[in-house]
PDB file of C-alpha atoms in Angstrom:
ATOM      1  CA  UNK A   1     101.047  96.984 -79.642  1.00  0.00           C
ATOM      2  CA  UNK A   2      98.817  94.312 -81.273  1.00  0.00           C
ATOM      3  CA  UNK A   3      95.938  97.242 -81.525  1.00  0.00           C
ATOM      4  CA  UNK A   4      98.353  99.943 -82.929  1.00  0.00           C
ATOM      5  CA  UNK A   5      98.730  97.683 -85.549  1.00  0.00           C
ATOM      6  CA  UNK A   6      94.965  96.869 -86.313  1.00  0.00           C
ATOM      7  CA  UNK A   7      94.835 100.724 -86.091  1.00  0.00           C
ATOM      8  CA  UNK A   8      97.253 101.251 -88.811  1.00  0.00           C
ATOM      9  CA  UNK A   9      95.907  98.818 -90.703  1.00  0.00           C
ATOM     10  CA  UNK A  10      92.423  99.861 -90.820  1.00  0.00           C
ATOM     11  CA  UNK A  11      93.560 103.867 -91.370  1.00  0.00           C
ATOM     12  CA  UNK A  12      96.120 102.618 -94.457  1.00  0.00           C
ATOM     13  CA  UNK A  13      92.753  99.999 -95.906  1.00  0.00           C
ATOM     14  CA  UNK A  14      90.499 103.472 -95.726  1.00  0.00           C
ATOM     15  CA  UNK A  15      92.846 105.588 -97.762  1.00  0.00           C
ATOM     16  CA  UNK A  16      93.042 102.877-100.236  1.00  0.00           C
ATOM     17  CA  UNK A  17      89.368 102.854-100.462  1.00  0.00           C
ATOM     18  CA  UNK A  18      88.860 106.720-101.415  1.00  0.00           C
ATOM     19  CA  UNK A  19      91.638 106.630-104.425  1.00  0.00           C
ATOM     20  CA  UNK A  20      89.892 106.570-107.332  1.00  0.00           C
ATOM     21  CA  UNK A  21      90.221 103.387-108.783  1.00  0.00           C
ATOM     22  CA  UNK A  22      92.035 103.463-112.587  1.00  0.00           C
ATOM     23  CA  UNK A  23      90.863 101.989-115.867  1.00  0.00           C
ATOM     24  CA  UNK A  24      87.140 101.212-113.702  1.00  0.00           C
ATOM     25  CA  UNK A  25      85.221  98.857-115.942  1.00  0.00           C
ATOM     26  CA  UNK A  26      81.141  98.944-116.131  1.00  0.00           C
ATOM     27  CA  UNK A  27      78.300  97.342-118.605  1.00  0.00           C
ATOM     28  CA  UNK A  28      75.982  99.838-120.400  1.00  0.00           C
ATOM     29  CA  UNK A  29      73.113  98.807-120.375  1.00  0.00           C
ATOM     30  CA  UNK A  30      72.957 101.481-123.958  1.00  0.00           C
ATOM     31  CA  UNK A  31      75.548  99.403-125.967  1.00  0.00           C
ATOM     32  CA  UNK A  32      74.796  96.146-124.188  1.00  0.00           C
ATOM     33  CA  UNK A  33      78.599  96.241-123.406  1.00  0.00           C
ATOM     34  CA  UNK A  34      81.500  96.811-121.345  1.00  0.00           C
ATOM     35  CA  UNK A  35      83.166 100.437-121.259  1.00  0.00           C
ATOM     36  CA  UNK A  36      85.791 102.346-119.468  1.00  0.00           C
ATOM     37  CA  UNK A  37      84.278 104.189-116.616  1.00  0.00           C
ATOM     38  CA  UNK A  38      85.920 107.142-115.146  1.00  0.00           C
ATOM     39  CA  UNK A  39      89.692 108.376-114.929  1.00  0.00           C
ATOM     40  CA  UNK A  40      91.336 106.198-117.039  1.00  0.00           C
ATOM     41  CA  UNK A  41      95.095 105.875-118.233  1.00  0.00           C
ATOM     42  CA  UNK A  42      97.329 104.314-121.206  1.00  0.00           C
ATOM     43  CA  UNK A  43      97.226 101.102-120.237  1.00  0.00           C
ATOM     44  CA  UNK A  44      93.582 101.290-120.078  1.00  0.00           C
ATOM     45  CA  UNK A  45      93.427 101.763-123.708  1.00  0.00           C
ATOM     46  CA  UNK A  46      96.059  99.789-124.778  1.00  0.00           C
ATOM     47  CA  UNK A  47      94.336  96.931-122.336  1.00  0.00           C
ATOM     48  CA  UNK A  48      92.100  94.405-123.573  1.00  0.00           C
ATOM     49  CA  UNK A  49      88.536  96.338-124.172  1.00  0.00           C
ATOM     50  CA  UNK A  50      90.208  98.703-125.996  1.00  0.00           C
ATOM     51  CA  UNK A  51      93.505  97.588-127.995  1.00  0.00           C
ATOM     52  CA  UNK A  52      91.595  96.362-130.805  1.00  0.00           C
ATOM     53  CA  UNK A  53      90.523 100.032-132.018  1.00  0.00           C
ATOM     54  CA  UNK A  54      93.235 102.092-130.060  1.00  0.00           C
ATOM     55  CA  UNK A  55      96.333 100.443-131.356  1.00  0.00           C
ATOM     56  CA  UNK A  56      96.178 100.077-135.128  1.00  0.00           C
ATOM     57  CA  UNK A  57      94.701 103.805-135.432  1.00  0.00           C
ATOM     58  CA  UNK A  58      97.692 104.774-133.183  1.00  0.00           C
ATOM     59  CA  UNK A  59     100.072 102.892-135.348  1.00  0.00           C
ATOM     60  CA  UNK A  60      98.498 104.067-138.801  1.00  0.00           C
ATOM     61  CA  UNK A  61      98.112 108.160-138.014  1.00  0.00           C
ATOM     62  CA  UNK A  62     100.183 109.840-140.192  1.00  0.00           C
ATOM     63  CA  UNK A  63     101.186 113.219-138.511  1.00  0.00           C
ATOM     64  CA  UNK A  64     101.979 116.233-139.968  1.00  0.00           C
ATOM     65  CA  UNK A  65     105.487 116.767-140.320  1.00  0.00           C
ATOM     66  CA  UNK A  66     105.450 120.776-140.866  1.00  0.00           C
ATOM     67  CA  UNK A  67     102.916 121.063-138.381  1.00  0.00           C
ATOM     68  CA  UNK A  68     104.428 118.684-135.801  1.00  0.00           C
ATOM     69  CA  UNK A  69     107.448 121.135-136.336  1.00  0.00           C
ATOM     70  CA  UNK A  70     106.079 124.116-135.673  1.00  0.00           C
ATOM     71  CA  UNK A  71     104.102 122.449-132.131  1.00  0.00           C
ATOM     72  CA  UNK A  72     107.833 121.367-131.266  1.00  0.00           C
ATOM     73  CA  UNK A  73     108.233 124.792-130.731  1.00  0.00           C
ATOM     74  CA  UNK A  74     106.118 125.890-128.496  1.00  0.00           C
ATOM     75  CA  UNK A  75     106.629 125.953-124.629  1.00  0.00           C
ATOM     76  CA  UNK A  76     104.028 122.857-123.208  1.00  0.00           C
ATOM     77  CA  UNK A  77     105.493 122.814-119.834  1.00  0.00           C
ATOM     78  CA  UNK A  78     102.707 124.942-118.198  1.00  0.00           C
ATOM     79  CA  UNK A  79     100.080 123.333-119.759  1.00  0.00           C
ATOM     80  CA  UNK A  80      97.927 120.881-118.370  1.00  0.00           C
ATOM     81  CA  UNK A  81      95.052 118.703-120.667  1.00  0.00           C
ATOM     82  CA  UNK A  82      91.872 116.685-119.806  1.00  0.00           C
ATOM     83  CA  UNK A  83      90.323 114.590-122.722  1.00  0.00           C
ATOM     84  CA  UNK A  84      86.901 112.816-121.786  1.00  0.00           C
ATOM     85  CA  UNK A  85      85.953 110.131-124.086  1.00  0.00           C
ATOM     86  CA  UNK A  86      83.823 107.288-124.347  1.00  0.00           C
ATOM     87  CA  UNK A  87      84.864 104.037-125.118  1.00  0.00           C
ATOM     88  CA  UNK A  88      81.758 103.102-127.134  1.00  0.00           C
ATOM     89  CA  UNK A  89      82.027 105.809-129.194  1.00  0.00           C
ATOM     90  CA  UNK A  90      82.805 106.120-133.237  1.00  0.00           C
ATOM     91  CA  UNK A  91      85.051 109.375-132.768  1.00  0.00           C
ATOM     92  CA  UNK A  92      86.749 108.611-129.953  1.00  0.00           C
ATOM     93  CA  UNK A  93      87.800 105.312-131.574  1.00  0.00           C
ATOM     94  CA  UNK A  94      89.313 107.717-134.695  1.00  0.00           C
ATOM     95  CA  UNK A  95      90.427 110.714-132.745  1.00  0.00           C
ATOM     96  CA  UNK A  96      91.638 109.468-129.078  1.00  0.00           C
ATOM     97  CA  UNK A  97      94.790 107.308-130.295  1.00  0.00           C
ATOM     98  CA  UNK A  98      95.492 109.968-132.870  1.00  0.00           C
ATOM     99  CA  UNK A  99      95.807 112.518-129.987  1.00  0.00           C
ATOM    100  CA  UNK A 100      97.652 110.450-127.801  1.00  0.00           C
ATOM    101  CA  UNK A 101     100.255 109.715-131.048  1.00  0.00           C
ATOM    102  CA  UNK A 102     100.432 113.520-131.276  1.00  0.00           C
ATOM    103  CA  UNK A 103     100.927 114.481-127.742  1.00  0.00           C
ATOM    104  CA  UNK A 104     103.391 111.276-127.681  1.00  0.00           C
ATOM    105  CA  UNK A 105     105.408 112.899-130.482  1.00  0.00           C
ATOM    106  CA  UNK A 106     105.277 116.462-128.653  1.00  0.00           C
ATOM    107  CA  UNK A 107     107.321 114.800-125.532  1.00  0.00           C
ATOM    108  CA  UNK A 108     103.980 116.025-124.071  1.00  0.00           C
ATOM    109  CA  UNK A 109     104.273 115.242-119.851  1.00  0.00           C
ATOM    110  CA  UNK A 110     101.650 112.360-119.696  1.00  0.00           C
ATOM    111  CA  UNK A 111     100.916 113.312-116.180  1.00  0.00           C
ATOM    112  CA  UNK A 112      99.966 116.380-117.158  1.00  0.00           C
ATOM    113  CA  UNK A 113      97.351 114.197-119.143  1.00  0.00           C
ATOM    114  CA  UNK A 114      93.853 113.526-117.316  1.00  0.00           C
ATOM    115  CA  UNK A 115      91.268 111.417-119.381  1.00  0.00           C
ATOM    116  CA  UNK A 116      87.979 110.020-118.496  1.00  0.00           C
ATOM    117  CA  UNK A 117      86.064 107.764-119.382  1.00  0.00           C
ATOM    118  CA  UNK A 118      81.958 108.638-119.811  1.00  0.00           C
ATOM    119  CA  UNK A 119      79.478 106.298-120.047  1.00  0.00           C
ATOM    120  CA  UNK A 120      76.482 106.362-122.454  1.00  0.00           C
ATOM    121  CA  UNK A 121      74.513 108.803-119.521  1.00  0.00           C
ATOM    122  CA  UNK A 122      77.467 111.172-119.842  1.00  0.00           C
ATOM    123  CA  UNK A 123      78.336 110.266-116.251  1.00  0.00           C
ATOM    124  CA  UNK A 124      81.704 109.411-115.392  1.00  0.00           C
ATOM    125  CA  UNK A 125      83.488 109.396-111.671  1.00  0.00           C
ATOM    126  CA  UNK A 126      86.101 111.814-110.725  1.00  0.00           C
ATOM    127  CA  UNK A 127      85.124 114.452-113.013  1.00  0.00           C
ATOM    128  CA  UNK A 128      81.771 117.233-113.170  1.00  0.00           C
ATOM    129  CA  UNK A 129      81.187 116.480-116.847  1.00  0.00           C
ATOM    130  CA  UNK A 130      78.511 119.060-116.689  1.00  0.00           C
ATOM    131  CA  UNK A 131      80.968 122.006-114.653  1.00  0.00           C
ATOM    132  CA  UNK A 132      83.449 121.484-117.784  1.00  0.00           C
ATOM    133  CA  UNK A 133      80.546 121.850-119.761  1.00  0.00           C
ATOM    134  CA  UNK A 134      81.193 118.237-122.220  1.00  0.00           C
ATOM    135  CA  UNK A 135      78.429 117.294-124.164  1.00  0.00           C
ATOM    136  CA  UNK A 136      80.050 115.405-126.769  1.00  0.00           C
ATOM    137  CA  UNK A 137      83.272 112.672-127.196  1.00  0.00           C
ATOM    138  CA  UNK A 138      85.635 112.930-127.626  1.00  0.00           C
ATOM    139  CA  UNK A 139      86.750 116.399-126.306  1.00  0.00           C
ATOM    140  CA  UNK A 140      89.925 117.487-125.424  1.00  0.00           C
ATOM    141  CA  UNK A 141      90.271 120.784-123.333  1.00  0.00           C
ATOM    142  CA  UNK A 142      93.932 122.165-122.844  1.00  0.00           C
ATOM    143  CA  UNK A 143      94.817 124.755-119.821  1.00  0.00           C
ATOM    144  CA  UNK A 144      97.523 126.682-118.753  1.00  0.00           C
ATOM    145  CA  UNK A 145      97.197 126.843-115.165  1.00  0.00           C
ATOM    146  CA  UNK A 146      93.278 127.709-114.550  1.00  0.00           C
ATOM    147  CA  UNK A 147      92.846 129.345-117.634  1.00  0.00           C
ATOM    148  CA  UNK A 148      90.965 127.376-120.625  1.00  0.00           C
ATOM    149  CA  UNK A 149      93.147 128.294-124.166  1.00  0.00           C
ATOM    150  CA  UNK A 150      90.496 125.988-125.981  1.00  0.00           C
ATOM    151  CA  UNK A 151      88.946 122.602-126.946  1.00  0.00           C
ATOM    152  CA  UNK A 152      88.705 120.103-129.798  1.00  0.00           C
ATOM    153  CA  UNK A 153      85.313 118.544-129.653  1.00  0.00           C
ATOM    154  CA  UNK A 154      84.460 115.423-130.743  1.00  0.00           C
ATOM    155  CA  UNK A 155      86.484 115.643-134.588  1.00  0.00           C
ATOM    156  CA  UNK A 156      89.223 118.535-135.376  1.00  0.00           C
ATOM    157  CA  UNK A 157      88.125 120.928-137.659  1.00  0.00           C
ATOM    158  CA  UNK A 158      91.295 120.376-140.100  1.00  0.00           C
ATOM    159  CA  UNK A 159      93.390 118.209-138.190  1.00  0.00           C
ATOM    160  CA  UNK A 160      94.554 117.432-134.055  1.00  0.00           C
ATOM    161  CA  UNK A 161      97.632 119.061-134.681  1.00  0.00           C
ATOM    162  CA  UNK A 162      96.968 121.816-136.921  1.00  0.00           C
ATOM    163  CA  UNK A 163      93.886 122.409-134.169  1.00  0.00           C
ATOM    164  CA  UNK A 164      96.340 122.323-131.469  1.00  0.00           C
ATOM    165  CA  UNK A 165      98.251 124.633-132.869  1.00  0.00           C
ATOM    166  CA  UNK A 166      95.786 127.510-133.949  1.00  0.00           C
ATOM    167  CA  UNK A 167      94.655 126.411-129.932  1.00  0.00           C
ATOM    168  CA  UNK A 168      98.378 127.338-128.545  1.00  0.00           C
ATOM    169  CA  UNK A 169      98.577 130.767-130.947  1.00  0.00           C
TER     170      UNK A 169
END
């Protein structure tokens, strides 16, 4: 009995050490710094590293109301999103928490959501930054089922949602 139990033990403390940890945590040697490193979640970027660029840009994006309206139509349920990002970087300081706001207003399912984290070597655990074919941050690719619709890379070219939306026609 006493060995089942040393047997369970050590098969339940393996699984736990193959999850991908969340909201990882690294120095770059680049930016001489501490950055998010790899899949990453809200709470990552509302934690400390991060809260003091994510949450007043989340608070002060204006949205656009006519455009938000017509996104409220469309059907989101089969879509799925990744957004890779890097904490150290300029745009994704500006154009992650304004995303996040949008898709937040859009009811959008937030499991749906992936997002990782790169470092300053464009390396980043859990994801093949180079099979998705990311060269810049932040970029947000949306899906529906295996099939890419389209990306925003690193700034929209009028606006996240308006973007999004010429992405969904």
């Amino acid at each position: 009995m006493k060995s089942q139990i040393v047997i369970i033990a050590l098969i339940l403390f393996s699984f736990t050490g193959m999850a991908q940890k969340m909201n990882q945590v690294k120095v770059d040697d680049r930016v001489k710094g501490e950055v998010l490193f790899g899949q990453i979640n809200l709470e990552g970027l509302n934690g400390e590293l991060c809260s003091s660029w994510f949450k007043p840009e989340f608070k002060d994006y204006k949205i656009d109301a006519g455009i938000l309206s017509e996104l409220k139509k469309k059907d989101l349920s089969e879509l799925k999103i990744i957004l890779v990002l890097g904490t150290w970087c300029h745009d994704s300081h500006q154009q992650v928490p304004r995303m996040i706001k949008l898709l937040k207003e859009l009811k959008f399912p937030m499991p749906k959501l992936k997002m990782y984290a790169m470092d300053t070597y464009k390396k980043a655990p859990g994801i093949d930054i180079k099979k998705i074919d990311v060269k810049l941050v932040p970029t947000l690719i949306v899906y529906k089922g295996d099939k890419e619709l389209g990306r925003i890379i690193e700034s929209p070219k009028e606006s996240i949602e308006a973007d999004l939306l010429e992405i969904l026609k």
